[in-house]
CSV table of N, CA and C in Angstrom, one decimal:
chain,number,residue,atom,x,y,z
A,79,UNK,N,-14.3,36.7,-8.0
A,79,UNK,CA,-13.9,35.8,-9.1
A,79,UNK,C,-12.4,35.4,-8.8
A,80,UNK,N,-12.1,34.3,-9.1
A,80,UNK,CA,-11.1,33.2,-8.8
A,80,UNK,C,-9.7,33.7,-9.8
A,81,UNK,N,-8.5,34.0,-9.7
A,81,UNK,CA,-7.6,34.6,-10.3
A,81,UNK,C,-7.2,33.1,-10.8
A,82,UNK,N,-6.5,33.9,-11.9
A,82,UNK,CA,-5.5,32.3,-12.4
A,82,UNK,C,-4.7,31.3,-11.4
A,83,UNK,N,-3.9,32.4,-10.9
A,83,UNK,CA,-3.1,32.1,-9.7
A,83,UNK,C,-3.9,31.4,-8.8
A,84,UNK,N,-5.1,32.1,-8.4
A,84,UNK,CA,-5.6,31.4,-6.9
A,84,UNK,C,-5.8,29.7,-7.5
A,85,UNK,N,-6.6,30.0,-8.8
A,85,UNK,CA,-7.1,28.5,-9.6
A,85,UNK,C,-6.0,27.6,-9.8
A,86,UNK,N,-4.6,28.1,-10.0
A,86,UNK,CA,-3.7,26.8,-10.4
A,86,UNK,C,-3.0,26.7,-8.8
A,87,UNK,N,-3.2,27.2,-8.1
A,87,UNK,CA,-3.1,27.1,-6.2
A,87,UNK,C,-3.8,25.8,-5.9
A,88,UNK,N,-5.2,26.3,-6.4
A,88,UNK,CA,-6.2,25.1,-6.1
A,88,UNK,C,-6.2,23.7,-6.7
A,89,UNK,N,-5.6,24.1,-8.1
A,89,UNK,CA,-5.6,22.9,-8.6
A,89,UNK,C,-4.4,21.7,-8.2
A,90,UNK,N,-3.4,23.1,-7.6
A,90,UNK,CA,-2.1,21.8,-7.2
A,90,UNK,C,-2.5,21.5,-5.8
A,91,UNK,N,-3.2,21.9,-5.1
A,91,UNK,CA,-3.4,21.4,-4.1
A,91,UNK,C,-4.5,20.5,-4.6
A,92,UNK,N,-5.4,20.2,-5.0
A,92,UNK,CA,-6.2,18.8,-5.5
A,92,UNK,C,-5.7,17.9,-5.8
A,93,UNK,N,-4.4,18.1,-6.8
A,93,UNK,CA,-3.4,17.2,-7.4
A,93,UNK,C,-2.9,16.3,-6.1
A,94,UNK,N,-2.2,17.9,-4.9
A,94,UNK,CA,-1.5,17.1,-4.3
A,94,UNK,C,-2.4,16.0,-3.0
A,95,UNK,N,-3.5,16.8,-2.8
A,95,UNK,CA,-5.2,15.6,-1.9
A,95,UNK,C,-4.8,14.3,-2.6
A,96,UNK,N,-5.3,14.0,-3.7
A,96,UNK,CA,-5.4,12.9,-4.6
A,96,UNK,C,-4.8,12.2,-4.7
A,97,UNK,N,-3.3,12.8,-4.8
A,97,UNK,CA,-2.3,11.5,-5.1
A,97,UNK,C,-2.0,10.8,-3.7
A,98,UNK,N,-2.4,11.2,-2.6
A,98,UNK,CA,-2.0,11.0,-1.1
A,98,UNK,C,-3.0,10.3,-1.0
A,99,UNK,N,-4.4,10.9,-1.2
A,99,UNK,CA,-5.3,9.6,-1.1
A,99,UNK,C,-5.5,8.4,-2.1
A,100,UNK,N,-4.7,8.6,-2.9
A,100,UNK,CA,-5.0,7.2,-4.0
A,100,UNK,C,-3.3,6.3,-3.1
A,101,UNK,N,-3.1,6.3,-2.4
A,101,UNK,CA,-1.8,5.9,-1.5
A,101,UNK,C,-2.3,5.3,-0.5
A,102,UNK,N,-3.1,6.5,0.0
A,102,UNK,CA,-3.8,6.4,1.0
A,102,UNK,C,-5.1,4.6,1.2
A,103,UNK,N,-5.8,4.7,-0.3
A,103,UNK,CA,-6.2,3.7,-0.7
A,103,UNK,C,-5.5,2.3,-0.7
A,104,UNK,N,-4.4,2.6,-1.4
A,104,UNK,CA,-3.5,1.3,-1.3
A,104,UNK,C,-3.4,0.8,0.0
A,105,UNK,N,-2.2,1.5,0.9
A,105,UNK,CA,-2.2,1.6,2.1
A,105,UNK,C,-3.5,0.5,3.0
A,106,UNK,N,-4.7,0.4,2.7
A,106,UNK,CA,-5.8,0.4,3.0
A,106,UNK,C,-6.1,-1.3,3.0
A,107,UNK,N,-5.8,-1.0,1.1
A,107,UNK,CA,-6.1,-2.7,0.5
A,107,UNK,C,-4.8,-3.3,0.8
A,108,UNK,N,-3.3,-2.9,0.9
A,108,UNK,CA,-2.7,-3.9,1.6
A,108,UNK,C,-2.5,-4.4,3.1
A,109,UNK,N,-3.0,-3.2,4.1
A,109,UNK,CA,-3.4,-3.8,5.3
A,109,UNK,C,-4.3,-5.4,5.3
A,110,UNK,N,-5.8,-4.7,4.5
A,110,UNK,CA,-6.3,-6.0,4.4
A,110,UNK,C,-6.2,-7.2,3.6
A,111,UNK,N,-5.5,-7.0,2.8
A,111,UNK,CA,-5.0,-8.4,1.9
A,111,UNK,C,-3.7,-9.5,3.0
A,112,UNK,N,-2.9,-8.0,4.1
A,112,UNK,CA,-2.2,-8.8,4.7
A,112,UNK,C,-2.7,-9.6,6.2
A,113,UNK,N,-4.1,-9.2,5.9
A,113,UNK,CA,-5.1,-9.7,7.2
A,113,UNK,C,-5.7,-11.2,7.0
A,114,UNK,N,-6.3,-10.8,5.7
A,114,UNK,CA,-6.9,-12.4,5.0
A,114,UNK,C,-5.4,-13.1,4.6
A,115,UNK,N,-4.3,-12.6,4.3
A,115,UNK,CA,-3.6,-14.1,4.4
A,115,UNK,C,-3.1,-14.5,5.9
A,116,UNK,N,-3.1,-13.7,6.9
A,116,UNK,CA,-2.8,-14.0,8.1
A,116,UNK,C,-3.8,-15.0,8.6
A,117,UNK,N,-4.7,-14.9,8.4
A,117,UNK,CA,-5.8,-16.1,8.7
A,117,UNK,C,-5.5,-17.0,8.2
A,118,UNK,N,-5.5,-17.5,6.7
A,118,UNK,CA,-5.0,-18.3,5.9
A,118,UNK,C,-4.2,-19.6,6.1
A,119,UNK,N,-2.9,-18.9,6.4
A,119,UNK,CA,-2.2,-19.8,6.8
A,119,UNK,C,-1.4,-20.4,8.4
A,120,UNK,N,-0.8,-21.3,8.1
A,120,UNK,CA,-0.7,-22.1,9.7
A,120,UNK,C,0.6,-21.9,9.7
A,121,UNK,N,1.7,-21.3,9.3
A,121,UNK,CA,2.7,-21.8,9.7
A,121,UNK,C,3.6,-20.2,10.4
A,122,UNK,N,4.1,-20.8,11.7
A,122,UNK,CA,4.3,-19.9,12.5
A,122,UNK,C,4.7,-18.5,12.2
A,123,UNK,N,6.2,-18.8,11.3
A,123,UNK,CA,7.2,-17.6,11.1
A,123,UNK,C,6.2,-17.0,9.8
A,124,UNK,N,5.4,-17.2,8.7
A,124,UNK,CA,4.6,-16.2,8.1
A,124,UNK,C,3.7,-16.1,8.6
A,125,UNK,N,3.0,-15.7,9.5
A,125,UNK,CA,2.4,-15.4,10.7
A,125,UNK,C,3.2,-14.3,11.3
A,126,UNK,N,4.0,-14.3,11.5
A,126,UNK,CA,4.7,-13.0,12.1
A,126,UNK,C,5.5,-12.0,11.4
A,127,UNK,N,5.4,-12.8,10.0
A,127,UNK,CA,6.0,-11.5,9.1
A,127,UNK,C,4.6,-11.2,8.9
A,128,UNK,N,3.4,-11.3,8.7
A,128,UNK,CA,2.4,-10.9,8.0
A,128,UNK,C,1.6,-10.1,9.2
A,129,UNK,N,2.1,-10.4,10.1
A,129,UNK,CA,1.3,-9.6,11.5
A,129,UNK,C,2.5,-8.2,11.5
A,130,UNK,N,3.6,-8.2,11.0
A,130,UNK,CA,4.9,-7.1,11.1
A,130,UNK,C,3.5,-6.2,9.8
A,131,UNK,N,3.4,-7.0,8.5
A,131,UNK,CA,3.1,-6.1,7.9
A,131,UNK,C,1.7,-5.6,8.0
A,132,UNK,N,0.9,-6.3,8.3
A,132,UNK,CA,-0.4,-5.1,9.2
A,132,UNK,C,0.1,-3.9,9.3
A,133,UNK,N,1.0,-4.3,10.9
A,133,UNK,CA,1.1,-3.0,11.5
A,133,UNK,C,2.3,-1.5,10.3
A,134,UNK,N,2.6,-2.2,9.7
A,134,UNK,CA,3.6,-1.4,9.2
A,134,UNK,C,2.8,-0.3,7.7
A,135,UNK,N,1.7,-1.7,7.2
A,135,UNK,CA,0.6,-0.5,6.2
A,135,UNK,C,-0.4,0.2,7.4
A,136,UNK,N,-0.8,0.0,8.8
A,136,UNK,CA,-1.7,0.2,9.3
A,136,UNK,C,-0.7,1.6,9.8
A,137,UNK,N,0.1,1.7,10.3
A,137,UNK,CA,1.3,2.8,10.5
A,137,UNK,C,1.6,3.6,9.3
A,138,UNK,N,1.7,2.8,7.8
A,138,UNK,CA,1.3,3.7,6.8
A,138,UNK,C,0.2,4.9,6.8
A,139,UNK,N,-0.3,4.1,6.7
A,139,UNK,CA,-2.2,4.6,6.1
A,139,UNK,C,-2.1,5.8,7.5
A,140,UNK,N,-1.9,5.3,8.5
A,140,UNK,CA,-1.9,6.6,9.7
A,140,UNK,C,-1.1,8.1,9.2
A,141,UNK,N,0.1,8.0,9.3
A,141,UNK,CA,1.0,8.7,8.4
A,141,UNK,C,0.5,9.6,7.1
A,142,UNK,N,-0.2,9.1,6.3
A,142,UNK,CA,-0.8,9.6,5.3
A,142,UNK,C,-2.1,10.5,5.5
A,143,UNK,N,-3.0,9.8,6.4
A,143,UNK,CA,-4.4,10.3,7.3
A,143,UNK,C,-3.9,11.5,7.5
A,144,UNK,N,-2.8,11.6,8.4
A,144,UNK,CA,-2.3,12.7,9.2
A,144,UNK,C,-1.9,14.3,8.3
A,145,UNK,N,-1.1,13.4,7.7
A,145,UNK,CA,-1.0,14.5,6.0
A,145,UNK,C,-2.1,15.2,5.6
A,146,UNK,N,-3.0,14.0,5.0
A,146,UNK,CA,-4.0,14.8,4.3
A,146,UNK,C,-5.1,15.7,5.6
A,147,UNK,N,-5.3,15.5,6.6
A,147,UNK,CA,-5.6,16.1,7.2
A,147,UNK,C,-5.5,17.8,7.6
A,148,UNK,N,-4.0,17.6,8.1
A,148,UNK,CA,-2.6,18.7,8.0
A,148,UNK,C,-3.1,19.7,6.6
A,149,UNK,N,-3.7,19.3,5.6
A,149,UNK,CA,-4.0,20.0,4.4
A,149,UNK,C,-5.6,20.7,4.4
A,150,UNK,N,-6.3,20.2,5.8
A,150,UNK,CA,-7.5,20.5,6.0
A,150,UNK,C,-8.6,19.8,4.8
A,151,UNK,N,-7.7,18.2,4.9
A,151,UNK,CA,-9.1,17.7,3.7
A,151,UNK,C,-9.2,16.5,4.7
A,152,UNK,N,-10.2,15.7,4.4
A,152,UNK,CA,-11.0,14.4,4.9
A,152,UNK,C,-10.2,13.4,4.4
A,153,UNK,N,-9.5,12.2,4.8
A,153,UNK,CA,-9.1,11.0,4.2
A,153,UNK,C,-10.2,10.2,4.4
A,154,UNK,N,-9.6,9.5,2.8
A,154,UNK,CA,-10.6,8.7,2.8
A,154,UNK,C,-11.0,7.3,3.9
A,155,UNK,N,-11.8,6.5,3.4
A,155,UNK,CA,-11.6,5.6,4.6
A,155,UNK,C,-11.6,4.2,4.6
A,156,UNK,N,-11.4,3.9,3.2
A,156,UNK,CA,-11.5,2.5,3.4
A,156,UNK,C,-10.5,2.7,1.7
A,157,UNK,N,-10.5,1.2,1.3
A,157,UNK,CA,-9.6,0.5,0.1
A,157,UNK,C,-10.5,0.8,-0.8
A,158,UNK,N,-9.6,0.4,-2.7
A,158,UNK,CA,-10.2,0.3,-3.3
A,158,UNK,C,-11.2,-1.0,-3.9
A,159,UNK,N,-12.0,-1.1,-5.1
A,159,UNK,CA,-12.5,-2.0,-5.5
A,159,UNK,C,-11.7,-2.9,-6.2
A,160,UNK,N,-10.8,-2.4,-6.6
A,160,UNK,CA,-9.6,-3.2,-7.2
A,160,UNK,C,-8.8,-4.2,-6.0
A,161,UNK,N,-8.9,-3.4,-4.8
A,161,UNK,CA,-8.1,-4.3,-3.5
A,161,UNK,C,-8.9,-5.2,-3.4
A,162,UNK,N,-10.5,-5.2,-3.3
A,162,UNK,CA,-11.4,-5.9,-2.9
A,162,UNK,C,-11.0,-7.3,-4.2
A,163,UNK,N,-11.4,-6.7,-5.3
A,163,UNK,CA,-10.7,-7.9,-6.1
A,163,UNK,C,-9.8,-8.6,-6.0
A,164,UNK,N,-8.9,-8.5,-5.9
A,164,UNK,CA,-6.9,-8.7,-5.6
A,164,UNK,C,-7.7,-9.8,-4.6
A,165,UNK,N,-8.1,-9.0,-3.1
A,165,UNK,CA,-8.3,-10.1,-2.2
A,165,UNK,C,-8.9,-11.2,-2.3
A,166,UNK,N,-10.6,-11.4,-3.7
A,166,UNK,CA,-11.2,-12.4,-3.8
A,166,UNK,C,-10.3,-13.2,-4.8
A,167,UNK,N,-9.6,-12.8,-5.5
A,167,UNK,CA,-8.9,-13.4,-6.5
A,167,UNK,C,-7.6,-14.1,-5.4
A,168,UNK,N,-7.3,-13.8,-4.3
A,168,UNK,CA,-6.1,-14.7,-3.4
A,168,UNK,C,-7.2,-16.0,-3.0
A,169,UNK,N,-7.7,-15.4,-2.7
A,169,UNK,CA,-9.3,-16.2,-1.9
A,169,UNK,C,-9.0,-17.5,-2.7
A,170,UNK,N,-9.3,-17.2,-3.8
A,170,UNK,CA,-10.0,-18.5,-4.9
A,170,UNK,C,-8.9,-19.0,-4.9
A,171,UNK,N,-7.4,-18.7,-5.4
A,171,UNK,CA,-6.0,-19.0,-5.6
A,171,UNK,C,-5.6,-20.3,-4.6
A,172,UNK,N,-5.6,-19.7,-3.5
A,172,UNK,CA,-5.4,-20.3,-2.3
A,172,UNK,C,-6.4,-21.7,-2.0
A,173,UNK,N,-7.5,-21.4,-1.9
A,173,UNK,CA,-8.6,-22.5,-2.0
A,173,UNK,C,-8.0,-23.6,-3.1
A,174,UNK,N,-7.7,-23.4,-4.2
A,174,UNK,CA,-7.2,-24.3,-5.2
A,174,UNK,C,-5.9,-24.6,-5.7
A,175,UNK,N,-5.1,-23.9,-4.4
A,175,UNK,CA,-3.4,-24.1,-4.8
A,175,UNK,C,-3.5,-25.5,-3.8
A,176,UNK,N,-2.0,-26.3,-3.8
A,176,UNK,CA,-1.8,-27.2,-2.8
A,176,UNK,C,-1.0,-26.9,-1.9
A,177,UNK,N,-0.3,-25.6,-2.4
A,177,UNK,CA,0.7,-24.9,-1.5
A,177,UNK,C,0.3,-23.5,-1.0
A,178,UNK,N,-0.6,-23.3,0.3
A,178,UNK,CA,-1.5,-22.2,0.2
A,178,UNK,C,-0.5,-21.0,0.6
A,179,UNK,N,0.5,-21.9,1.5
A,179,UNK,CA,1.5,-20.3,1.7
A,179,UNK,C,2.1,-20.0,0.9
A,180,UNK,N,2.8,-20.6,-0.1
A,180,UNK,CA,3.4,-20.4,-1.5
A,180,UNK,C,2.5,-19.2,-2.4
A,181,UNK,N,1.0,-20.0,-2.3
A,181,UNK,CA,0.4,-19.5,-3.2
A,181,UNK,C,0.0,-17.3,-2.6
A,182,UNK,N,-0.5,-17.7,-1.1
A,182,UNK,CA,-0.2,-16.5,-0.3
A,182,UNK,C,1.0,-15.3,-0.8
A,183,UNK,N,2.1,-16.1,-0.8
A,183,UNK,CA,3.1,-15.3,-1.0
A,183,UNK,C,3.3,-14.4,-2.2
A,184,UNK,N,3.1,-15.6,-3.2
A,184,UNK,CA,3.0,-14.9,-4.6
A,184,UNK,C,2.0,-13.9,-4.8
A,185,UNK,N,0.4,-14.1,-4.0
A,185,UNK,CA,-0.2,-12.7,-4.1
A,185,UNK,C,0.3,-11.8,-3.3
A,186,UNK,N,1.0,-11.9,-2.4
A,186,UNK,CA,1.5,-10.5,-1.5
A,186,UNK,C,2.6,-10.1,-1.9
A,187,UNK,N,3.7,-10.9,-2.9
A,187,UNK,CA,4.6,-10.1,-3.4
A,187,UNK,C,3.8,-9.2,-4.8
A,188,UNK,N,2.9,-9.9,-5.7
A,188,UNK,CA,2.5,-9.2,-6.7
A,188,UNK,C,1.3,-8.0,-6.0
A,189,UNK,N,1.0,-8.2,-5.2
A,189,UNK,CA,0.3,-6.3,-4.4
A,189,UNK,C,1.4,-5.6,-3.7
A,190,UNK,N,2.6,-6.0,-3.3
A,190,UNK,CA,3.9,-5.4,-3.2
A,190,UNK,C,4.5,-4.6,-4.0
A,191,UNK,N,4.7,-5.4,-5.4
A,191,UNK,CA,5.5,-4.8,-6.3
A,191,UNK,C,4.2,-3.7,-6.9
A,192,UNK,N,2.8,-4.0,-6.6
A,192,UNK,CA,2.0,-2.9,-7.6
A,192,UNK,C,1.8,-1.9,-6.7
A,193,UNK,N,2.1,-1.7,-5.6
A,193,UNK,CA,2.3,-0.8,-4.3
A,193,UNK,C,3.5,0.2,-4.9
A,194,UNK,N,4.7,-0.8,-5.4
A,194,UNK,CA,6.0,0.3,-4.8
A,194,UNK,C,5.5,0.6,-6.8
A,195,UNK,N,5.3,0.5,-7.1
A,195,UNK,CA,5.0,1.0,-8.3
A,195,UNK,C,4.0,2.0,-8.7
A,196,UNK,N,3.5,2.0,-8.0
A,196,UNK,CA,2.8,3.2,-7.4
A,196,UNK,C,3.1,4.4,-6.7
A,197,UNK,N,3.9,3.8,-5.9
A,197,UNK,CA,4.3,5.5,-5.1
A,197,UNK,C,5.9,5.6,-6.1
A,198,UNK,N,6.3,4.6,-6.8
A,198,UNK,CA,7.5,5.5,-7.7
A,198,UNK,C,6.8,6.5,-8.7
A,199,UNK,N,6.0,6.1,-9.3
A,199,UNK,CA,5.2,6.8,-10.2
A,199,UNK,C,5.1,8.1,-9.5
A,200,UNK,N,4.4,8.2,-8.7
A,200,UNK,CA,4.0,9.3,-7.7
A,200,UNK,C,5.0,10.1,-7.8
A,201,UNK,N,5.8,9.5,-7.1
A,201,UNK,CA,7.1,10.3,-6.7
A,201,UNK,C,8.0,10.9,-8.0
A,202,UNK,N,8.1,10.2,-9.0
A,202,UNK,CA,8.3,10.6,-10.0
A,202,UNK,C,7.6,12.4,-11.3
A,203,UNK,N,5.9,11.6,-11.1
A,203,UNK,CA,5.2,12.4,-11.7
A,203,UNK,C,4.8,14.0,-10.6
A,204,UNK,N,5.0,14.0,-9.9
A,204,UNK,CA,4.8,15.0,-8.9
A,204,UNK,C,5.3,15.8,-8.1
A,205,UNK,N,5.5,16.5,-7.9
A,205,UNK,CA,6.8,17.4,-7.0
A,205,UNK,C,6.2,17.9,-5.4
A,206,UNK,N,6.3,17.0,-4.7
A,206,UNK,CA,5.7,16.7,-3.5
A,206,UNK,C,6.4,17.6,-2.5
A,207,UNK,N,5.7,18.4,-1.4
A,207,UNK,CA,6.8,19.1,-0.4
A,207,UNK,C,7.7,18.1,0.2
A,208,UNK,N,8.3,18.8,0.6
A,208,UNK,CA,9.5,18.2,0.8
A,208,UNK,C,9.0,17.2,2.2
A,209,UNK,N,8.3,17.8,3.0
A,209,UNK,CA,8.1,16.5,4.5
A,209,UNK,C,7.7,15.5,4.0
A,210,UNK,N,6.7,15.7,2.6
A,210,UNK,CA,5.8,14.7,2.2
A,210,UNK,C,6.9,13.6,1.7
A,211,UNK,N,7.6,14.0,0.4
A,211,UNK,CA,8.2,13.6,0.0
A,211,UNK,C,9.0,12.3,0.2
A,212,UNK,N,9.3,13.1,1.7
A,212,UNK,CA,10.4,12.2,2.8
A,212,UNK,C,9.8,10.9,3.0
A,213,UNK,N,8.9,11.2,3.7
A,213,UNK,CA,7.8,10.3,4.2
A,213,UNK,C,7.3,9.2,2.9
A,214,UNK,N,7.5,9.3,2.2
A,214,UNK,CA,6.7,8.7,0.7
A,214,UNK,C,8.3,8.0,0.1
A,215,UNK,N,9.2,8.7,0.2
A,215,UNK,CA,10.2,7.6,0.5
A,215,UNK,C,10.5,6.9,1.2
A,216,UNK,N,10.2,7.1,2.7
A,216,UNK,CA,11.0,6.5,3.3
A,216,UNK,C,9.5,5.0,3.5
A,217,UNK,N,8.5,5.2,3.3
A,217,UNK,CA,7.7,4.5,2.7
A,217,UNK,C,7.7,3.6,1.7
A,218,UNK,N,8.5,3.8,0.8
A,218,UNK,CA,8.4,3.5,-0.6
A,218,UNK,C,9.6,2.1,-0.6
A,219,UNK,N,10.8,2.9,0.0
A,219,UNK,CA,12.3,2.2,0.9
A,219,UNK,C,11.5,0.7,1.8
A,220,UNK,N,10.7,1.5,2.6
A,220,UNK,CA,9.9,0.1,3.4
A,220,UNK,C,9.3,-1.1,2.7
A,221,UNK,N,8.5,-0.4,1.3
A,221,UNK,CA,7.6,-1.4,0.7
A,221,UNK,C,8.8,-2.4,-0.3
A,222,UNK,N,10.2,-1.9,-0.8
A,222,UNK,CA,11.3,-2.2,-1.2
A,222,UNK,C,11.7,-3.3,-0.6
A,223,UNK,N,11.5,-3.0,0.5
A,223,UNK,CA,12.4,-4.7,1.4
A,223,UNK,C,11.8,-5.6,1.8
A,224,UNK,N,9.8,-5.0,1.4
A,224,UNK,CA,9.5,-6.2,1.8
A,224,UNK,C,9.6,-7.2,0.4
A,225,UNK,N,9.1,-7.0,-0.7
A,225,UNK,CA,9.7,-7.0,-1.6
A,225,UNK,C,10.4,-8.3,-1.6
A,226,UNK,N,11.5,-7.7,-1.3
A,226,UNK,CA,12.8,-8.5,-1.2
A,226,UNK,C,12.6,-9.7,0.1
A,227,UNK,N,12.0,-9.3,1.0
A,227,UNK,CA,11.7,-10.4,1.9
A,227,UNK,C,10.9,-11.7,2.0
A,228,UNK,N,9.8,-10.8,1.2
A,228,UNK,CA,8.9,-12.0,0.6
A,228,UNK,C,9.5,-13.2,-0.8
A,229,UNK,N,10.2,-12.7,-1.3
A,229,UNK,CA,10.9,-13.3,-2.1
A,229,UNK,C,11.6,-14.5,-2.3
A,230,UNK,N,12.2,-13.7,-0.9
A,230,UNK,CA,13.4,-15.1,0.1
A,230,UNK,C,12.3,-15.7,0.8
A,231,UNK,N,11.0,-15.3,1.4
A,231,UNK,CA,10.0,-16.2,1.7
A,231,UNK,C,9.6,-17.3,0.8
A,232,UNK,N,9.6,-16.6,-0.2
A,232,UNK,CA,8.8,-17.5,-1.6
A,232,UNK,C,10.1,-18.9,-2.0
A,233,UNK,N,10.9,-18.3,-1.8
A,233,UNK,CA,12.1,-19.2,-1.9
A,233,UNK,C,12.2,-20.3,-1.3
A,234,UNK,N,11.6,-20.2,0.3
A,234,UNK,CA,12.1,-21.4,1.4
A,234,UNK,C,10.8,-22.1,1.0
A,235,UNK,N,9.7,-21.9,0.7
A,235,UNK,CA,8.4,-22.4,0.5
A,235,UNK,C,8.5,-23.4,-0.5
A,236,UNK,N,9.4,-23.1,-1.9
A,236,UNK,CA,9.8,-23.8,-2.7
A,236,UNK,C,10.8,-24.9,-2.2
A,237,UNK,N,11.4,-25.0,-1.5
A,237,UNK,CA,12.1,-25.8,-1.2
A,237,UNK,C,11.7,-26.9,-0.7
């Protein structure tokens, strides 16, 4: 029979599985949201920020794998159904904007900002070990500038 102790052991370790894979998920759906707009559009330099951010959620999501692994559990393996949406809903946006990298932008800063809003939460509601922690900020710091990058992207578009 399972002691209290052992049970609230297990339960913070499920806590702590979960919130790495619901990250883990994001991670997942922003790779591929930044895949479908990389097809999308034609114009050279967002093409190469959007190819930086592949590799930089795809470098996430690795990092995270590794973790939850390290914990002796299975990551998951793909995005959520919400990403899947997000992505048909750019789809349609795009198809009916006149400005498709404009339009691009604005969905990749609004899955940006619902990203770092995410792992603040996390980071806030949770008391993560300390490697994780690091890692999830220094993560979180990444998703922050792009943020800010895309921004000043969305800016030159308008002009």
């Amino acid at each position: 029979m399972e002691t209290t102790r052992e049970s609230a052991k297990q339960e913070s370790h499920n806590q702590l599985v979960n919130n790495l894979q619901e990250l883990l998920e994001k991670n997942y759906d922003a790779e591929k949201g930044y895949k479908k707009a990389l097809v999308e559009t034609k114009d050279g330099n967002l093409k190469r920020f959007l190819k930086k951010q592949v590799v930089q959620r795809n470098h996430f999501a690795i990092e995270l794998d590794k973790i939850i692994r390290s914990l002796n559990e299975r990551p998951r393996e793909k995005g959520s159904t919400a990403g899947d949406l997000h992505r048909t809903w750019m789809n349609i946006k795009t198809k009916l904007s006149a400005n498709k990298d404009e339009a691009l932008l604005e969905e990749c800063i609004r899955g940006e900002k619902a990203s770092k809003k995410e792992y603040e939460e996390k980071l806030k509601k949770y008391k993560f070990p300390p490697s994780i922690s690091e890692t999830l900020k220094r993560q979180l710091s990444e998703i922050s500038t792009t943020v800010e990058t895309i921004k000043k992207l969305e800016d030159l578009e308008e002009e």
